[in-house]
């Protein structure tokens, strides 16, 4: 690990405590102190519990349990439907509070995020954390737990140690005493399946994992094994990246033409280049998208944007440029053009993306099935990085679409 | 024209005929409804030029009098107001009268409406079908065929032919097929006719069939179906339903249906349906409502739904048998639920031929109905 030259960092992990249930209790005070569950379909006994309050958890009520089952464990259980719009709104306010402290805030989901407060040298981290926690509770009436640590992994583990309303410091020197005795299943990044595999080689606690040889874990779990081994020993180099969430919203490229043109061949050539750039950016971010937007600015500065929803997620330059040209032809007024742009939005991470196969064309995909299977197996063994670098070097990211557009003239 | 009619009979016919009337039509008079009184009864007509419906109310039926004081004649009424007027009149009897200036008076109890009518002569006459290609089938069976296939038509105009249901005959079998290219529904029945059928294959707009299904009563009475090159007619005792057919070649679908299987699952239909329904609860937030199915040991099937922002759900269902290769496959929860509901059998057989290939759902020991679903590829 090349962390010799790095300054020690201070990372906070903020984790909202049973967020949906807490928001409901904040909005409806009569629910406070009562066993409460949020479920998809409360009327039906077979609805699934999405989250529950601490009062309900005391009875053994758990997430993904059926409403019927939960009612048996806790007859006085109150059940409400989720109101995702409201949760998103509270989440927005939460991150706004965090950003008042520093710009280095990385939301990871609706109810948790990391902050890098290394540069706030004048603030004592535990004091700052407690202040934040009180402020969030005062403003939003929802409790949270905060972990304070030198990296993301330890901060995440620390925020789990005391709930609700805990503030826990986890220093590197605390690891053997505070982290290692915990069951390995409690480690962030270890799911049920990994835990099962680890059990077979007699790894039961995080300490067991930390004290094994790295190659042994790598053999068992592939690259994930090495990663877990490093984490268990307190190493995690991941940065707090405030753009991690925003950068997924859209990816685009645009260019001002050398001179105003009404030449179709010039337009097509430009779209091909832009599509190539967009493909590169999407591949680097590991996303695919379904919505295509083109921008046309004419020589009289009039600018139009046109959008098309594609049939499937894509990051292929061929599809992007073909659809862009098609869309362009539908809307071009034949006037000379000054600037062209392509933006892909409705992005999803490649590993979460899906493609509905088509009865008349599936053979093309199915033929490659053995190949996909092999890729999957290799990914499991060596990590998803294996298949990244075979293409030519990707162009560096310069400016966002919007910035290109503003700098256009 | 003049007659006094029982409100309930009139209301029912008006509602049926309204299914064909659109406020947006190229021919203005088609926004109206034609009323035609003869000594036998009253006929109502509506059309949007794709679908035309005639409903006949006999003056007397099985000894019950529906219509009295008939003075023959005809008129076209504004369909925008007429149905609401009939619905809201105070009395059980409605009297409708038109004078030579095409003014129409509707009386019921103490209420009296005056509407401007239009000349019935200007209403286009419905085409008369001249065809030898006719056959009969029970109404409830026709409704079943529509319900089991109609949901799978395409709602997108990118391939217009797929917005219809393909109806074809082979020897004495009649087959309905619909596909939106992501799933396919097919139902075959044997028509118990003496003569062999020699009907042209046609594609009926999905919308026509769904409107027809709403109008037809669930009875065993027979419906006569007549087919020409570009139109199809469904006729019951008092109803005449004419639809335009879709032009173009329907894709050859029979060769797309796999006839081998690598993994075969026999399972209780309702249990699978409910489990997919639950998994879809947490899959709805992800854009495509995709759930994952895994075969496990001891006849266990795992169904999994996941939305990164919300959470995930995993459930095991016990199958009756699982034969063949291990399988992990993802598909649209909606397509699976539609298919299982359409099949409506207690136990189903699902035949998979790989994670990227269509899979087939049929009742056990019944090849007359099949549902095909294309899986979803996860990256």
Short mmCIF file of C-alpha atoms in Angstrom, two decimals, chain B:
data_model
loop_
_atom_site.label_atom_id
_atom_site.label_comp_id
_atom_site.label_asym_id
_atom_site.label_seq_id
_atom_site.Cartn_x
_atom_site.Cartn_y
_atom_site.Cartn_z
CA UNK B 1 -89.42 8.88 -35.63
CA UNK B 2 -90.91 8.21 -32.26
CA UNK B 3 -90.79 5.45 -29.62
CA UNK B 4 -91.05 4.88 -25.87
CA UNK B 5 -88.41 2.53 -24.49
CA UNK B 6 -87.40 0.91 -21.20
CA UNK B 7 -84.46 2.90 -19.85
CA UNK B 8 -82.37 -0.10 -18.71
CA UNK B 9 -82.48 -1.79 -22.12
CA UNK B 10 -81.60 1.47 -23.83
CA UNK B 11 -78.76 2.21 -21.40
CA UNK B 12 -77.14 -1.17 -21.96
CA UNK B 13 -77.21 -0.79 -25.72
CA UNK B 14 -75.98 2.78 -25.58
CA UNK B 15 -72.99 1.71 -23.46
CA UNK B 16 -72.11 -1.07 -25.89
CA UNK B 17 -72.30 1.15 -28.94
CA UNK B 18 -70.30 3.92 -27.22
CA UNK B 19 -67.28 1.58 -27.25
CA UNK B 20 -66.92 2.31 -30.96
CA UNK B 21 -67.47 6.07 -30.81
CA UNK B 22 -64.52 8.40 -30.57
CA UNK B 23 -64.64 12.15 -30.14
CA UNK B 24 -61.60 12.39 -32.37
CA UNK B 25 -62.50 11.18 -35.83
CA UNK B 26 -61.86 12.35 -39.36
CA UNK B 27 -65.56 12.07 -40.28
CA UNK B 28 -67.52 14.51 -38.07
CA UNK B 29 -70.83 12.63 -38.18
CA UNK B 30 -69.12 9.61 -36.58
CA UNK B 31 -68.96 11.53 -33.29
CA UNK B 32 -72.71 10.85 -33.20
CA UNK B 33 -74.83 7.77 -32.56
CA UNK B 34 -77.39 6.61 -35.09
CA UNK B 35 -80.85 5.60 -33.86
CA UNK B 36 -83.11 3.70 -36.20
CA UNK B 37 -86.65 2.66 -35.27
CA UNK B 38 -88.64 0.03 -37.17
CA UNK B 39 -91.73 -1.89 -36.15
CA UNK B 40 -89.43 -4.73 -34.99
CA UNK B 41 -87.37 -2.59 -32.65
CA UNK B 42 -84.66 0.02 -32.34
CA UNK B 43 -81.12 -0.25 -33.70
CA UNK B 44 -78.22 1.84 -32.36
CA UNK B 45 -75.02 2.30 -34.37
CA UNK B 46 -71.61 3.70 -33.49
CA UNK B 47 -68.36 3.67 -35.42
CA UNK B 48 -64.88 5.16 -35.46
CA UNK B 49 -64.26 3.57 -38.89
CA UNK B 50 -61.88 1.02 -37.28
CA UNK B 51 -64.61 -0.56 -35.20
CA UNK B 52 -68.34 -0.42 -35.89
CA UNK B 53 -70.96 -1.67 -33.48
CA UNK B 54 -74.68 -2.17 -33.95
CA UNK B 55 -76.91 -3.09 -31.06
CA UNK B 56 -80.54 -4.09 -31.63
CA UNK B 57 -83.28 -3.81 -29.03
CA UNK B 58 -86.34 -5.85 -30.07
CA UNK B 59 -89.74 -4.29 -29.44
CA UNK B 60 -90.80 -7.45 -27.74
CA UNK B 61 -88.79 -10.39 -26.49
CA UNK B 62 -89.98 -13.55 -24.69
CA UNK B 63 -93.29 -11.87 -23.99
CA UNK B 64 -91.71 -8.77 -22.43
CA UNK B 65 -92.36 -5.47 -24.15
CA UNK B 66 -89.32 -3.19 -24.33
CA UNK B 67 -90.55 -0.60 -26.80
CA UNK B 68 -93.98 0.88 -27.47
CA UNK B 69 -95.63 3.48 -29.70
CA UNK B 70 -93.13 3.06 -32.53
CA UNK B 71 -93.25 5.44 -35.45
CA UNK B 72 -90.45 4.30 -37.80
CA UNK B 73 -87.65 6.71 -38.68
CA UNK B 74 -84.04 7.47 -37.93
CA UNK B 75 -81.78 10.21 -36.57
CA UNK B 76 -78.16 10.81 -35.50
CA UNK B 77 -77.63 12.17 -31.97
CA UNK B 78 -74.61 13.82 -30.36
CA UNK B 79 -72.88 10.97 -28.53
CA UNK B 80 -71.27 13.42 -26.13
CA UNK B 81 -74.58 14.12 -24.34
CA UNK B 82 -76.95 11.28 -25.15
CA UNK B 83 -75.51 8.58 -22.80
CA UNK B 84 -75.52 10.90 -19.77
CA UNK B 85 -79.05 11.97 -20.48
CA UNK B 86 -80.25 8.37 -20.62
CA UNK B 87 -78.32 7.56 -17.43
CA UNK B 88 -79.86 10.45 -15.51
CA UNK B 89 -83.48 10.55 -16.61
CA UNK B 90 -85.89 10.26 -13.68
CA UNK B 91 -88.26 7.57 -14.95
CA UNK B 92 -87.96 3.94 -16.10
CA UNK B 93 -89.39 4.82 -19.48
CA UNK B 94 -87.80 7.18 -22.01
CA UNK B 95 -89.66 8.65 -24.93
CA UNK B 96 -87.64 9.79 -27.91
CA UNK B 97 -89.13 11.78 -30.76
CA UNK B 98 -87.63 13.60 -33.75
CA UNK B 99 -89.41 16.08 -35.99
CA UNK B 100 -88.80 17.03 -39.63
CA UNK B 101 -86.31 19.73 -38.59
CA UNK B 102 -84.12 17.09 -36.92
CA UNK B 103 -84.95 18.39 -33.47
CA UNK B 104 -85.07 15.60 -30.95
CA UNK B 105 -87.13 15.58 -27.78
CA UNK B 106 -86.29 13.19 -24.96
CA UNK B 107 -88.95 12.87 -22.30
CA UNK B 108 -88.88 10.91 -19.09
CA UNK B 109 -91.09 11.59 -16.10
CA UNK B 110 -91.28 15.35 -15.82
CA UNK B 111 -87.94 16.00 -17.58
CA UNK B 112 -87.78 17.11 -21.19
CA UNK B 113 -84.57 17.54 -23.20
CA UNK B 114 -84.28 19.08 -26.64
CA UNK B 115 -81.26 18.08 -28.74
CA UNK B 116 -80.24 19.02 -32.25
CA UNK B 117 -79.99 15.88 -34.33
CA UNK B 118 -78.42 15.18 -37.70
CA UNK B 119 -79.79 13.56 -40.81
CA UNK B 120 -79.32 9.77 -40.64
CA UNK B 121 -78.93 9.73 -44.42
CA UNK B 122 -75.53 11.34 -43.95
CA UNK B 123 -74.31 8.56 -41.68
CA UNK B 124 -72.09 6.19 -43.66
CA UNK B 125 -73.65 2.80 -44.19
CA UNK B 126 -71.72 -0.06 -42.69
CA UNK B 127 -70.10 -2.38 -45.20
CA UNK B 128 -72.02 -5.58 -45.80
CA UNK B 129 -69.82 -8.60 -45.43
CA UNK B 130 -70.14 -11.11 -48.21
CA UNK B 131 -68.21 -14.17 -47.24
CA UNK B 132 -68.36 -17.91 -47.08
CA UNK B 133 -65.78 -17.88 -44.32
CA UNK B 134 -67.97 -18.16 -41.25
CA UNK B 135 -68.00 -20.30 -38.18
CA UNK B 136 -69.68 -20.35 -34.78
CA UNK B 137 -68.27 -20.69 -31.31
CA UNK B 138 -69.59 -20.26 -27.76
CA UNK B 139 -69.31 -16.68 -26.52
CA UNK B 140 -67.63 -17.60 -23.23
CA UNK B 141 -64.97 -19.57 -25.11
CA UNK B 142 -64.24 -16.61 -27.36
CA UNK B 143 -63.92 -14.38 -24.28
CA UNK B 144 -61.46 -16.86 -22.77
CA UNK B 145 -59.35 -16.89 -25.92
CA UNK B 146 -59.21 -13.11 -25.86
CA UNK B 147 -58.28 -12.98 -22.17
CA UNK B 148 -55.55 -15.57 -22.57
CA UNK B 149 -53.81 -13.88 -25.49
CA UNK B 150 -54.93 -10.25 -25.83
CA UNK B 151 -52.78 -8.92 -22.95
CA UNK B 152 -49.60 -9.87 -24.83
CA UNK B 153 -50.13 -7.59 -27.84
CA UNK B 154 -47.66 -4.78 -28.32
CA UNK B 155 -48.64 -1.30 -27.19
CA UNK B 156 -45.96 0.29 -29.30
CA UNK B 157 -46.51 1.31 -32.90
CA UNK B 158 -42.93 0.47 -33.92
CA UNK B 159 -44.16 -2.78 -35.46
CA UNK B 160 -47.88 -2.10 -36.00
CA UNK B 161 -48.66 -5.71 -36.92
CA UNK B 162 -47.73 -6.78 -33.36
CA UNK B 163 -50.52 -4.62 -31.90
CA UNK B 164 -52.91 -7.32 -33.11
CA UNK B 165 -53.79 -10.91 -32.31
CA UNK B 166 -52.94 -13.38 -35.07
CA UNK B 167 -55.85 -15.72 -35.73
CA UNK B 168 -55.28 -18.73 -37.94
CA UNK B 169 -56.81 -22.10 -38.64
CA UNK B 170 -55.25 -25.42 -39.34
CA UNK B 171 -57.55 -28.33 -40.09
CA UNK B 172 -60.28 -27.93 -37.45
CA UNK B 173 -58.01 -26.06 -35.02
CA UNK B 174 -58.27 -22.37 -34.41
CA UNK B 175 -55.26 -20.59 -32.93
CA UNK B 176 -54.86 -17.16 -31.33
CA UNK B 177 -51.29 -15.80 -30.99
CA UNK B 178 -50.13 -12.46 -29.61
CA UNK B 179 -46.64 -11.17 -28.96
CA UNK B 180 -45.08 -7.83 -28.12
CA UNK B 181 -41.71 -9.44 -28.92
CA UNK B 182 -40.87 -9.77 -25.21
CA UNK B 183 -43.45 -12.44 -24.47
CA UNK B 184 -45.83 -14.52 -26.49
CA UNK B 185 -49.23 -15.97 -25.66
CA UNK B 186 -50.87 -18.71 -27.67
CA UNK B 187 -54.11 -20.63 -27.34
CA UNK B 188 -55.40 -23.33 -29.62
CA UNK B 189 -58.90 -24.79 -29.67
CA UNK B 190 -60.59 -27.42 -31.72
CA UNK B 191 -63.71 -26.19 -33.48
CA UNK B 192 -66.19 -28.97 -33.60
CA UNK B 193 -67.35 -28.38 -37.15
CA UNK B 194 -68.27 -30.93 -39.72
CA UNK B 195 -66.69 -29.23 -42.71
CA UNK B 196 -62.99 -28.38 -42.63
CA UNK B 197 -62.34 -24.71 -42.18
CA UNK B 198 -60.46 -22.89 -44.84
CA UNK B 199 -60.14 -19.43 -43.38
CA UNK B 200 -57.50 -16.87 -44.25
CA UNK B 201 -55.06 -16.03 -41.45
CA UNK B 202 -55.87 -12.60 -40.09
CA UNK B 203 -54.56 -10.12 -37.53
CA UNK B 204 -57.26 -8.50 -35.39
CA UNK B 205 -56.34 -5.24 -33.61
CA UNK B 206 -55.82 -5.93 -29.89
CA UNK B 207 -57.98 -2.92 -29.08
CA UNK B 208 -60.95 -4.31 -31.04
CA UNK B 209 -60.78 -7.59 -29.16
CA UNK B 210 -60.54 -5.91 -25.79
CA UNK B 211 -63.63 -3.77 -26.56
CA UNK B 212 -65.47 -6.84 -27.87
CA UNK B 213 -64.60 -8.71 -24.69
CA UNK B 214 -66.15 -5.92 -22.62
CA UNK B 215 -69.39 -6.01 -24.56
CA UNK B 216 -69.95 -9.75 -24.82
CA UNK B 217 -71.77 -11.45 -21.95
CA UNK B 218 -70.21 -14.51 -20.39
CA UNK B 219 -72.75 -16.96 -21.79
CA UNK B 220 -72.70 -20.22 -23.69
CA UNK B 221 -74.76 -18.64 -26.54
CA UNK B 222 -72.95 -18.82 -29.79
CA UNK B 223 -71.26 -16.02 -31.67
CA UNK B 224 -70.86 -16.15 -35.41
CA UNK B 225 -67.51 -15.05 -36.80
CA UNK B 226 -67.14 -14.05 -40.44
CA UNK B 227 -63.87 -13.11 -42.06
CA UNK B 228 -63.00 -11.23 -45.25
CA UNK B 229 -59.65 -9.94 -46.47
CA UNK B 230 -59.78 -6.75 -44.49
CA UNK B 231 -62.61 -7.07 -41.98
CA UNK B 232 -63.94 -9.40 -39.34
CA UNK B 233 -67.49 -9.55 -38.06
CA UNK B 234 -68.70 -10.94 -34.75
CA UNK B 235 -72.44 -11.42 -34.61
CA UNK B 236 -74.64 -12.48 -31.72
CA UNK B 237 -78.40 -12.40 -31.51
CA UNK B 238 -78.64 -8.64 -31.04
CA UNK B 239 -75.11 -7.45 -31.63
CA UNK B 240 -73.08 -6.79 -34.73
CA UNK B 241 -69.38 -5.99 -34.13
CA UNK B 242 -67.27 -5.19 -37.16
CA UNK B 243 -63.56 -4.53 -37.00
CA UNK B 244 -60.95 -3.62 -39.53
CA UNK B 245 -58.05 -6.06 -39.73
CA UNK B 246 -54.38 -5.14 -39.57
CA UNK B 247 -52.57 -5.27 -42.87
CA UNK B 248 -49.19 -6.91 -43.25
CA UNK B 249 -47.55 -10.21 -42.61
CA UNK B 250 -47.57 -11.52 -39.09
CA UNK B 251 -44.16 -12.97 -38.22
CA UNK B 252 -43.83 -16.74 -38.25
CA UNK B 253 -43.92 -17.55 -34.53
CA UNK B 254 -44.20 -21.33 -34.39
CA UNK B 255 -40.50 -21.84 -35.12
CA UNK B 256 -39.65 -19.45 -32.28
CA UNK B 257 -41.15 -21.73 -29.69
CA UNK B 258 -38.47 -23.99 -28.28
CA UNK B 259 -39.30 -27.68 -28.34
CA UNK B 260 -36.53 -28.87 -26.09
CA UNK B 261 -35.76 -28.08 -22.49
CA UNK B 262 -32.62 -28.06 -20.36
CA UNK B 263 -34.33 -27.39 -17.05
CA UNK B 264 -37.93 -28.37 -16.37
CA UNK B 265 -39.85 -27.26 -13.30
CA UNK B 266 -43.26 -28.45 -12.19
CA UNK B 267 -44.73 -26.11 -9.62
CA UNK B 268 -47.94 -24.95 -7.97
CA UNK B 269 -49.09 -22.03 -10.07
CA UNK B 270 -50.58 -19.97 -7.26
CA UNK B 271 -47.57 -20.32 -4.97
CA UNK B 272 -45.23 -19.22 -7.73
CA UNK B 273 -47.50 -16.32 -8.66
CA UNK B 274 -47.71 -15.05 -5.09
CA UNK B 275 -44.00 -15.38 -4.55
CA UNK B 276 -43.18 -13.47 -7.74
CA UNK B 277 -45.74 -10.88 -6.71
CA UNK B 278 -43.95 -10.41 -3.36
CA UNK B 279 -40.52 -10.25 -4.95
CA UNK B 280 -41.83 -7.67 -7.40
CA UNK B 281 -42.83 -5.51 -4.44
CA UNK B 282 -39.19 -4.60 -3.97
CA UNK B 283 -38.32 -4.85 -7.65
CA UNK B 284 -40.77 -2.20 -8.81
CA UNK B 285 -38.44 0.64 -7.91
CA UNK B 286 -35.83 -0.69 -10.30
CA UNK B 287 -36.98 0.40 -13.70
CA UNK B 288 -37.89 -2.91 -15.25
CA UNK B 289 -39.50 -4.80 -12.37
CA UNK B 290 -37.04 -7.64 -12.79
CA UNK B 291 -36.92 -10.61 -10.44
CA UNK B 292 -34.36 -13.40 -10.35
CA UNK B 293 -35.10 -17.11 -10.16
CA UNK B 294 -32.57 -19.73 -9.07
CA UNK B 295 -32.97 -23.47 -8.92
CA UNK B 296 -31.62 -25.08 -5.77
CA UNK B 297 -31.28 -28.53 -4.32
CA UNK B 298 -34.24 -30.49 -2.93
CA UNK B 299 -36.73 -28.99 -5.40
CA UNK B 300 -36.29 -25.51 -4.00
CA UNK B 301 -36.69 -22.43 -6.15
CA UNK B 302 -35.32 -19.13 -4.91
CA UNK B 303 -37.07 -15.94 -6.03
CA UNK B 304 -35.23 -12.71 -5.45
CA UNK B 305 -36.26 -9.05 -5.83
CA UNK B 306 -33.98 -6.09 -5.33
CA UNK B 307 -34.01 -2.30 -5.53
CA UNK B 308 -30.72 -0.74 -4.46
CA UNK B 309 -32.49 2.21 -2.81
CA UNK B 310 -35.15 0.25 -0.98
CA UNK B 311 -33.95 -3.20 -0.05
CA UNK B 312 -34.30 -6.75 -1.22
CA UNK B 313 -36.41 -9.82 -0.68
CA UNK B 314 -35.58 -13.49 -1.04
CA UNK B 315 -38.05 -16.30 -0.82
CA UNK B 316 -37.89 -20.03 -1.36
CA UNK B 317 -40.73 -21.89 -2.99
CA UNK B 318 -40.92 -25.65 -3.13
CA UNK B 319 -41.44 -27.04 -6.62
CA UNK B 320 -43.02 -30.41 -7.25
CA UNK B 321 -40.05 -31.46 -9.37
CA UNK B 322 -36.98 -29.83 -10.88
CA UNK B 323 -35.23 -31.76 -13.65
CA UNK B 324 -32.13 -30.94 -15.63
CA UNK B 325 -29.41 -28.32 -15.35
CA UNK B 326 -29.03 -25.80 -12.57
CA UNK B 327 -30.36 -22.41 -13.62
CA UNK B 328 -30.14 -18.72 -12.75
CA UNK B 329 -32.44 -16.51 -14.77
CA UNK B 330 -33.92 -13.00 -14.54
CA UNK B 331 -37.22 -11.89 -16.00
CA UNK B 332 -39.97 -9.31 -15.74
CA UNK B 333 -42.20 -10.05 -12.77
CA UNK B 334 -45.14 -8.54 -14.65
CA UNK B 335 -44.77 -10.87 -17.64
CA UNK B 336 -44.58 -13.88 -15.34
CA UNK B 337 -47.68 -12.85 -13.40
CA UNK B 338 -49.64 -12.09 -16.60
CA UNK B 339 -48.70 -15.50 -17.99
CA UNK B 340 -49.61 -17.44 -14.85
CA UNK B 341 -52.95 -15.63 -14.56
CA UNK B 342 -53.73 -16.35 -18.22
CA UNK B 343 -52.98 -20.05 -17.86
CA UNK B 344 -55.14 -20.34 -14.77
CA UNK B 345 -54.15 -23.93 -13.92
CA UNK B 346 -53.33 -25.34 -10.50
CA UNK B 347 -49.99 -26.73 -11.60
CA UNK B 348 -47.73 -25.44 -14.37
CA UNK B 349 -44.73 -26.75 -16.21
CA UNK B 350 -41.92 -24.30 -16.95
CA UNK B 351 -39.36 -25.35 -19.54
CA UNK B 352 -36.10 -23.41 -19.64
CA UNK B 353 -33.41 -23.70 -22.29
CA UNK B 354 -30.83 -21.34 -20.78
CA UNK B 355 -30.59 -17.97 -19.10
CA UNK B 356 -30.64 -16.00 -22.37
CA UNK B 357 -33.32 -17.99 -24.14
CA UNK B 358 -37.12 -17.87 -24.06
CA UNK B 359 -38.83 -20.12 -21.56
CA UNK B 360 -42.17 -21.78 -21.88
CA UNK B 361 -45.01 -22.02 -19.36
CA UNK B 362 -47.83 -24.50 -19.96
CA UNK B 363 -50.33 -26.35 -17.84
CA UNK B 364 -49.15 -29.88 -17.15
CA UNK B 365 -50.49 -32.27 -19.84
CA UNK B 366 -52.18 -29.56 -21.90
CA UNK B 367 -50.51 -28.22 -25.00
CA UNK B 368 -53.45 -26.05 -26.07
CA UNK B 369 -52.26 -23.01 -24.15
CA UNK B 370 -48.71 -21.77 -23.86
CA UNK B 371 -47.00 -18.65 -22.61
CA UNK B 372 -43.50 -17.76 -23.70
CA UNK B 373 -41.34 -15.20 -21.88
CA UNK B 374 -38.02 -13.74 -22.95
CA UNK B 375 -35.67 -13.35 -20.01
CA UNK B 376 -33.82 -10.21 -19.04
CA UNK B 377 -30.08 -10.14 -19.40
CA UNK B 378 -28.22 -8.79 -16.41
CA UNK B 379 -24.73 -7.52 -17.02
#
